[in-house]
Coordinates of C-alpha atoms in Angstrom, one line a residue:
M1 CA 21.0 39.6 96.6
D2 CA 17.7 38.3 97.9
L3 CA 15.4 35.7 96.4
R4 CA 13.0 38.4 95.1
T5 CA 15.7 40.2 93.1
L6 CA 17.1 36.9 91.6
C7 CA 13.6 36.0 90.3
F8 CA 13.2 39.5 88.7
L9 CA 16.6 39.2 86.9
S10 CA 15.8 35.7 85.6
C11 CA 12.5 36.9 84.1
C12 CA 14.3 39.8 82.3
L13 CA 16.9 37.4 80.9
F14 CA 14.1 35.1 79.5
I15 CA 12.3 38.0 77.9
C16 CA 15.5 39.2 76.1
V17 CA 16.3 35.8 74.7
F18 CA 12.7 35.3 73.5
S19 CA 12.7 38.7 71.7
A20 CA 16.0 37.9 70.0
E21 CA 14.7 34.7 68.6
I22 CA 11.6 36.5 67.1
Q23 CA 13.6 39.3 65.5
E24 CA 16.4 37.1 64.0
P25 CA 16.2 37.5 60.2
G26 CA 16.1 34.5 57.7
R27 CA 15.3 32.0 60.4
A28 CA 12.4 29.8 59.4
P29 CA 10.1 28.2 61.9
K30 CA 10.0 24.4 61.9
A31 CA 7.1 22.9 60.1
Q32 CA 4.9 20.3 61.8
N33 CA 3.4 17.2 60.5
K34 CA 0.0 15.9 61.2
D35 CA 1.0 14.5 64.5
G36 CA 2.3 17.9 65.6
K37 CA 5.9 16.8 65.6
A38 CA 8.6 19.1 64.1
T39 CA 10.1 18.1 60.8
S40 CA 13.1 19.4 58.9
P41 CA 12.4 21.5 55.7
G42 CA 14.9 19.3 53.8
G43 CA 13.2 16.0 54.6
V44 CA 11.9 15.4 51.0
K45 CA 15.3 15.9 49.4
P46 CA 17.8 13.2 48.6
S47 CA 20.4 12.6 51.2
G48 CA 23.2 15.2 51.3
A49 CA 20.9 18.0 50.2
S50 CA 21.1 21.2 52.3
G51 CA 18.2 22.3 54.4
R52 CA 18.1 25.9 53.3
R53 CA 15.1 27.5 51.8
K54 CA 14.9 27.7 48.0
P55 CA 15.5 31.1 46.3
K56 CA 12.5 32.7 44.7
S57 CA 13.5 31.7 41.2
E58 CA 13.5 28.0 42.3
R59 CA 10.2 28.4 44.1
R60 CA 8.5 29.7 41.0
Q61 CA 9.7 26.8 38.8
Q62 CA 8.6 24.1 41.2
P63 CA 4.8 24.2 40.4
L64 CA 5.7 24.0 36.6
Q65 CA 7.8 21.0 37.1
K66 CA 5.0 19.3 39.0
K67 CA 2.5 20.0 36.3
T68 CA 4.6 18.8 33.3
P69 CA 3.6 15.1 33.5
V70 CA 0.0 16.1 33.7
E71 CA -0.1 18.7 30.9
A72 CA 2.1 16.7 28.4
A73 CA -0.1 15.3 25.6
A74 CA 0.1 11.6 26.0
P75 CA -0.2 9.6 22.7
S76 CA -3.7 8.1 22.4
A77 CA -3.7 4.3 22.9
P78 CA -4.2 2.4 19.6
A79 CA -7.6 0.9 19.1
P80 CA -7.7 -2.6 20.4
S81 CA -7.5 -5.3 17.7
I82 CA -10.6 -7.2 16.9
L83 CA -8.7 -10.3 15.9
T84 CA -7.3 -12.7 18.4
Q85 CA -5.9 -16.2 18.4
V86 CA -7.5 -18.9 20.6
L87 CA -4.9 -20.9 22.3
G88 CA -7.2 -22.9 24.5
R89 CA -10.5 -22.7 26.3
G90 CA -10.7 -19.1 27.7
H91 CA -7.1 -18.5 26.6
F92 CA -6.7 -15.8 24.0
Q93 CA -3.7 -14.0 22.5
K94 CA -3.5 -10.9 20.4
V95 CA -2.1 -11.5 16.9
G96 CA 0.8 -9.5 15.6
D97 CA 1.8 -8.6 12.1
S98 CA 2.8 -12.2 11.4
L99 CA 2.4 -15.6 13.1
S100 CA 4.3 -18.8 12.6
L101 CA 2.7 -22.3 13.1
R102 CA 3.8 -25.7 12.1
A103 CA 2.0 -27.3 9.2
G104 CA -0.5 -29.8 10.6
E105 CA -1.3 -27.7 13.7
P106 CA -4.9 -26.4 14.0
L107 CA -5.7 -22.7 13.8
E108 CA -8.5 -20.9 15.6
L109 CA -9.1 -17.2 15.3
R110 CA -11.8 -15.0 16.8
C111 CA -13.0 -11.7 15.5
R112 CA -15.2 -9.3 17.6
G113 CA -18.3 -7.9 16.0
K114 CA -21.9 -8.6 15.4
V115 CA -21.7 -9.0 11.7
V116 CA -18.2 -10.2 10.6
R117 CA -16.6 -10.8 7.3
W118 CA -13.4 -12.9 6.7
R119 CA -10.8 -12.9 4.1
V120 CA -8.4 -15.9 3.7
P121 CA -5.9 -17.1 1.1
V122 CA -7.4 -17.9 -2.3
Y123 CA -6.3 -21.5 -2.0
L124 CA -8.7 -21.9 1.0
E125 CA -11.5 -20.0 -0.6
E126 CA -11.5 -22.3 -3.6
E127 CA -11.4 -25.4 -1.4
G128 CA -14.8 -24.7 0.1
E129 CA -16.2 -26.4 3.2
G130 CA -13.8 -29.0 4.6
R131 CA -10.8 -28.0 6.6
L132 CA -11.9 -24.4 7.0
R133 CA -14.9 -23.7 9.2
I134 CA -16.4 -20.3 10.0
K135 CA -19.2 -19.9 12.6
H136 CA -20.9 -16.6 13.6
F137 CA -22.1 -15.8 17.1
S138 CA -24.0 -12.8 18.5
Q139 CA -20.9 -10.8 19.4
H140 CA -18.1 -12.5 17.5
S141 CA -17.1 -14.9 14.7
R142 CA -14.9 -17.9 14.8
L143 CA -12.5 -19.3 12.2
Q144 CA -11.2 -22.8 12.5
L145 CA -8.6 -24.5 10.2
V146 CA -7.7 -28.1 10.7
N147 CA -5.0 -30.3 9.0
S148 CA -3.1 -27.2 7.9
T149 CA -0.5 -27.3 5.2
G150 CA 2.2 -25.0 3.8
A151 CA -0.2 -24.1 1.0
D152 CA -2.4 -22.3 3.7
T153 CA 0.3 -19.7 4.2
G154 CA -1.0 -16.2 3.6
E155 CA -2.9 -13.3 5.1
Y156 CA -6.0 -13.8 7.3
S157 CA -8.1 -10.8 8.0
C158 CA -11.6 -9.9 9.3
W159 CA -13.7 -6.8 9.8
A160 CA -17.0 -6.0 11.4
R161 CA -19.8 -4.7 9.3
D162 CA -21.9 -1.9 10.7
C163 CA -25.6 -2.8 10.4
Q164 CA -28.5 -0.7 11.3
D165 CA -32.0 -1.9 10.6
A166 CA -31.7 -3.6 7.2
A167 CA -28.8 -1.6 5.9
C168 CA -25.1 -2.7 6.4
T169 CA -21.9 -0.8 5.6
E170 CA -18.5 -2.3 5.3
G171 CA -16.2 -1.5 8.2
E172 CA -12.9 -2.4 6.7
D173 CA -11.3 0.6 8.6
R174 CA -11.8 -1.5 11.7
Q175 CA -9.9 -4.5 10.4
G176 CA -7.8 -7.1 12.1
K177 CA -5.2 -9.0 10.0
T178 CA -2.2 -11.1 10.3
F179 CA 0.1 -13.1 8.0
I180 CA 0.4 -16.7 9.0
F181 CA 3.3 -18.9 8.0
F182 CA 2.6 -22.7 8.1
T183 CA 6.2 -23.9 8.3
D184 CA 6.8 -27.2 6.5
P185 CA 10.3 -28.8 6.7
E186 CA 9.7 -30.4 3.3
E187 CA 8.2 -27.4 1.5
L188 CA 10.1 -24.2 1.7
F189 CA 7.8 -22.5 -1.0
V190 CA 4.1 -22.3 -0.9
P191 CA 3.2 -24.9 -3.5
T192 CA 1.4 -24.0 -6.7
E193 CA -0.2 -26.0 -9.5
N194 CA 1.9 -24.5 -12.3
Y195 CA 5.4 -25.5 -13.2
Y196 CA 5.8 -22.5 -15.4
E197 CA 4.0 -19.1 -15.0
V198 CA 4.1 -16.4 -17.7
I199 CA 4.5 -12.9 -16.4
Q200 CA 4.5 -9.7 -18.5
L201 CA 7.3 -7.2 -17.8
R202 CA 5.6 -3.9 -18.5
S203 CA 8.0 -1.0 -19.0
H204 CA 6.0 1.5 -16.8
Q205 CA 4.7 -0.8 -14.1
P206 CA 6.3 -2.8 -11.2
V207 CA 5.8 -6.6 -11.4
L208 CA 5.7 -9.3 -8.7
L209 CA 7.3 -12.7 -8.8
P210 CA 5.1 -14.4 -6.1
C211 CA 7.5 -16.9 -4.8
Q212 CA 6.2 -17.0 -1.2
V213 CA 8.0 -19.0 1.5
T214 CA 6.4 -21.1 4.2
N215 CA 9.1 -20.1 6.7
P216 CA 10.1 -16.5 7.3
L217 CA 13.7 -17.6 8.3
A218 CA 14.4 -19.0 4.8
Q219 CA 17.1 -17.2 2.8
V220 CA 15.8 -16.5 -0.7
T221 CA 17.7 -15.5 -3.8
L222 CA 16.7 -14.8 -7.4
H223 CA 18.3 -16.7 -10.3
R224 CA 18.2 -16.8 -14.1
E225 CA 17.8 -20.3 -15.7
F226 CA 19.8 -19.6 -18.9
P227 CA 22.5 -18.5 -18.8
P228 CA 22.6 -19.8 -15.1
E229 CA 23.4 -16.8 -12.9
E230 CA 22.1 -15.1 -9.7
V231 CA 20.2 -11.9 -10.3
P232 CA 21.4 -9.1 -8.0
V233 CA 18.8 -7.7 -5.6
D234 CA 19.7 -4.2 -4.5
G235 CA 16.4 -3.1 -2.9
T236 CA 15.9 -0.3 -5.5
D237 CA 15.5 -2.0 -8.9
I238 CA 14.5 -5.3 -7.3
S239 CA 13.4 -5.9 -3.7
F240 CA 12.3 -8.9 -1.7
D241 CA 9.4 -9.2 0.8
V242 CA 9.1 -12.5 2.8
K243 CA 5.3 -12.2 2.6
K244 CA 5.1 -11.5 -1.2
G245 CA 8.2 -12.4 -3.1
F246 CA 10.4 -10.4 -5.4
T247 CA 9.2 -7.1 -6.9
I248 CA 10.8 -5.8 -10.0
H249 CA 10.3 -2.0 -9.6
R250 CA 12.0 -1.0 -12.9
P251 CA 11.3 -3.6 -15.6
R252 CA 13.7 -3.7 -18.5
A253 CA 14.2 -5.9 -21.6
S254 CA 17.4 -7.5 -20.1
L255 CA 15.3 -9.2 -17.4
A256 CA 13.2 -11.1 -19.9
G257 CA 13.6 -14.9 -19.9
S258 CA 13.2 -17.7 -17.4
L259 CA 13.7 -16.8 -13.7
F260 CA 13.2 -18.8 -10.5
C261 CA 13.7 -18.3 -6.7
L262 CA 16.0 -20.4 -4.6
A263 CA 15.3 -20.9 -0.8
S264 CA 17.8 -22.2 1.7
L265 CA 17.2 -23.2 5.3
R266 CA 19.2 -25.4 7.6
G267 CA 21.1 -27.1 4.8
M268 CA 18.0 -27.6 2.7
R269 CA 17.6 -25.9 -0.8
Q270 CA 14.6 -25.7 -3.0
I271 CA 13.6 -23.9 -6.2
S272 CA 10.3 -22.2 -6.8
T273 CA 7.9 -22.2 -9.8
K274 CA 9.8 -20.9 -12.9
Y275 CA 8.6 -17.6 -14.2
M276 CA 8.8 -16.8 -17.9
L277 CA 9.2 -13.1 -18.2
I278 CA 8.1 -11.4 -21.4
Y279 CA 9.1 -7.8 -21.8
I280 CA 6.5 -5.4 -23.2
N281 CA 7.2 -1.8 -23.9
Y282 CA 4.0 -0.7 -22.2
P283 CA 2.5 2.7 -23.0
S284 CA 2.2 5.3 -20.3
S285 CA -1.3 6.4 -21.4
S286 CA -4.0 5.7 -24.0
P287 CA -3.6 7.2 -27.5
K288 CA -4.5 10.8 -28.3
P289 CA -5.0 10.7 -32.0
T290 CA -5.3 13.7 -34.3
I291 CA -7.2 13.5 -37.7
Q292 CA -6.9 15.6 -40.8
A293 CA -8.5 15.2 -44.3
S294 CA -6.7 16.1 -47.4
T295 CA -9.6 18.4 -48.2
T296 CA -12.7 19.3 -46.3
S297 CA -14.7 19.8 -49.5
V298 CA -14.3 17.5 -52.6
L299 CA -16.0 17.3 -56.0
L300 CA -17.9 14.3 -57.1
G301 CA -15.6 11.8 -58.8
E302 CA -12.4 13.2 -57.2
N303 CA -10.1 11.3 -54.8
F304 CA -9.3 12.3 -51.2
S305 CA -7.8 10.9 -48.1
V306 CA -8.1 11.1 -44.3
T307 CA -5.1 10.6 -42.0
C308 CA -5.0 9.7 -38.3
T309 CA -1.8 10.2 -36.4
V310 CA -0.6 9.2 -32.8
L311 CA 2.5 10.2 -31.0
S312 CA 3.8 7.8 -28.4
E313 CA 6.9 6.2 -26.9
P314 CA 9.1 4.2 -29.3
E315 CA 8.0 0.6 -30.1
I316 CA 4.5 1.0 -28.8
A317 CA 2.0 -1.0 -30.9
V318 CA -1.1 1.1 -32.0
D319 CA -4.1 -0.4 -33.7
F320 CA -6.3 1.8 -35.9
R321 CA -10.0 1.3 -36.8
W322 CA -12.0 3.5 -39.1
E323 CA -15.7 4.4 -39.3
Y324 CA -16.7 6.2 -42.5
P325 CA -19.9 7.1 -44.5
G326 CA -19.0 4.8 -47.4
Q327 CA -19.5 1.7 -45.1
K328 CA -23.2 2.1 -45.6
M329 CA -22.8 1.7 -49.3
G330 CA -20.5 -1.3 -48.9
R331 CA -17.3 0.5 -50.0
P332 CA -14.3 -1.5 -48.7
P333 CA -11.6 0.5 -46.8
Y334 CA -8.4 1.2 -48.5
V335 CA -5.9 1.9 -45.7
S336 CA -2.1 2.2 -45.4
E337 CA -0.3 2.4 -42.0
R338 CA 3.1 3.5 -40.9
A339 CA 5.3 4.0 -37.8
D340 CA 8.3 6.3 -37.8
V341 CA 10.7 7.5 -35.2
V342 CA 10.8 11.3 -34.9
H343 CA 12.9 13.5 -32.6
R344 CA 11.1 16.3 -30.8
E345 CA 12.5 18.5 -28.0
G346 CA 15.6 16.2 -27.8
Q347 CA 13.5 13.0 -27.3
A348 CA 12.8 10.1 -29.6
Q349 CA 9.1 9.5 -30.2
Q350 CA 7.1 7.2 -32.4
E351 CA 4.7 8.7 -34.9
A352 CA 2.2 6.0 -35.9
G353 CA -0.3 6.8 -38.6
S354 CA -3.1 5.4 -40.6
T355 CA -4.5 6.8 -43.9
L356 CA -7.9 6.0 -45.4
Y357 CA -8.2 6.6 -49.1
V358 CA -11.4 7.4 -50.9
E359 CA -11.4 7.1 -54.7
E360 CA -14.0 8.8 -57.0
A361 CA -16.0 10.4 -54.3
R362 CA -19.7 9.9 -54.4
A363 CA -22.5 11.8 -52.6
G364 CA -22.7 9.0 -50.0
D365 CA -19.0 9.6 -49.0
A366 CA -20.0 12.9 -47.4
G367 CA -20.2 12.9 -43.6
I368 CA -18.3 12.2 -40.4
Y369 CA -15.0 10.2 -40.5
T370 CA -14.0 8.6 -37.2
C371 CA -10.6 7.2 -36.3
R372 CA -10.2 5.0 -33.2
A373 CA -6.6 4.3 -32.0
T374 CA -6.0 1.6 -29.4
N375 CA -2.9 0.5 -27.4
L376 CA -2.5 -1.6 -24.2
Q377 CA -3.7 1.3 -22.1
G378 CA -7.0 2.1 -23.9
T379 CA -8.6 3.8 -26.9
G380 CA -8.6 7.3 -28.2
M381 CA -10.9 8.8 -30.8
A382 CA -10.8 11.7 -33.3
T383 CA -13.4 12.8 -36.0
T384 CA -13.6 15.2 -38.9
R385 CA -16.2 16.0 -41.6
V386 CA -15.8 15.9 -45.4
H387 CA -18.3 17.6 -47.8
V388 CA -18.9 16.3 -51.3
T389 CA -20.1 18.9 -53.9
R390 CA -21.6 18.5 -57.4
S391 CA -19.8 21.4 -59.1
P392 CA -16.9 23.7 -58.3
R393 CA -17.7 26.9 -56.6
V394 CA -17.1 29.7 -59.1
S395 CA -16.0 32.9 -57.6
P396 CA -17.8 36.0 -59.1
A397 CA -15.9 37.9 -61.8
P398 CA -14.4 41.2 -60.8
S399 CA -16.5 44.2 -61.9

């Protein structure tokens, strides 16, 4: 075999191999990076993953997986608080729901806004200029409190007023607030001026015993003075809030009497102001009186009466007041009142009534009779008219 024949056979072999590589099914050409170097299709997978091509179902899901983080509705960021605490020159800190400082430490708060209003504990508002100083600037307002005490414990808030031209609107929806405890090792309760405080227990309204503590870590319990016992706090009938005190959600007569709060912290125990609770069966609504005269037309010289009636819960005090035509003639009122318990639809109710008596009717007794019934919730009114005639109406004789 000569050299020319050998070259021809080599060329044929090269062509056959090249054709086989092109026609081989399922074989993917190698991808190239920016530098023109070949890279493996499985280079972005974690180690141990095969380098085979993904099936069609996987290829269709891949774009959705990439879009998920972009299309997901991210929650909008809360509006930045306009209230911050100044810790030092140029050093600010956002205030949270509550803040604890030692009594005696100064407090400096800054509120963003062009026209700013502040609200502070009543104790500081009544004190006036002195330890509390507020200064307004073009873009913010500053509150400074020096020589703080446990009595300064309470809520501090601010809001920016929206002013255009000469008109301003309150912007309390854009409000910053925080509750600040001024901890005092010698005063576990926020001091008050009263040794005893009278509180009404109204049957239909929650009531607050405001025994606020100066330290949120204090353990607080509720007690009765006589007989001496702890009042159970279950979170339903009675609950405790470290910022407010004890709330009686369902007042009842058995809670009436002298109660107080007891705070304990690191072996120290203190009692609060004593609260004298007076139970009042409070009405759920104002009276809705009904009125009825014994007759709507009376002869001169005859007697008649007008009765006003109110239905309410048992033991609800109702006061009645009358307005009648005879007042202009100086006729004194002759009134009788009653209160009875009646049962209607399986429930006990109180029926309170007042009756106005008019003797020997005169012409001046004709007119409008008005009854006003009042309880702790308000006043209701009812009216009726009475006619006074000179002679009886005679019906015509039958023909």
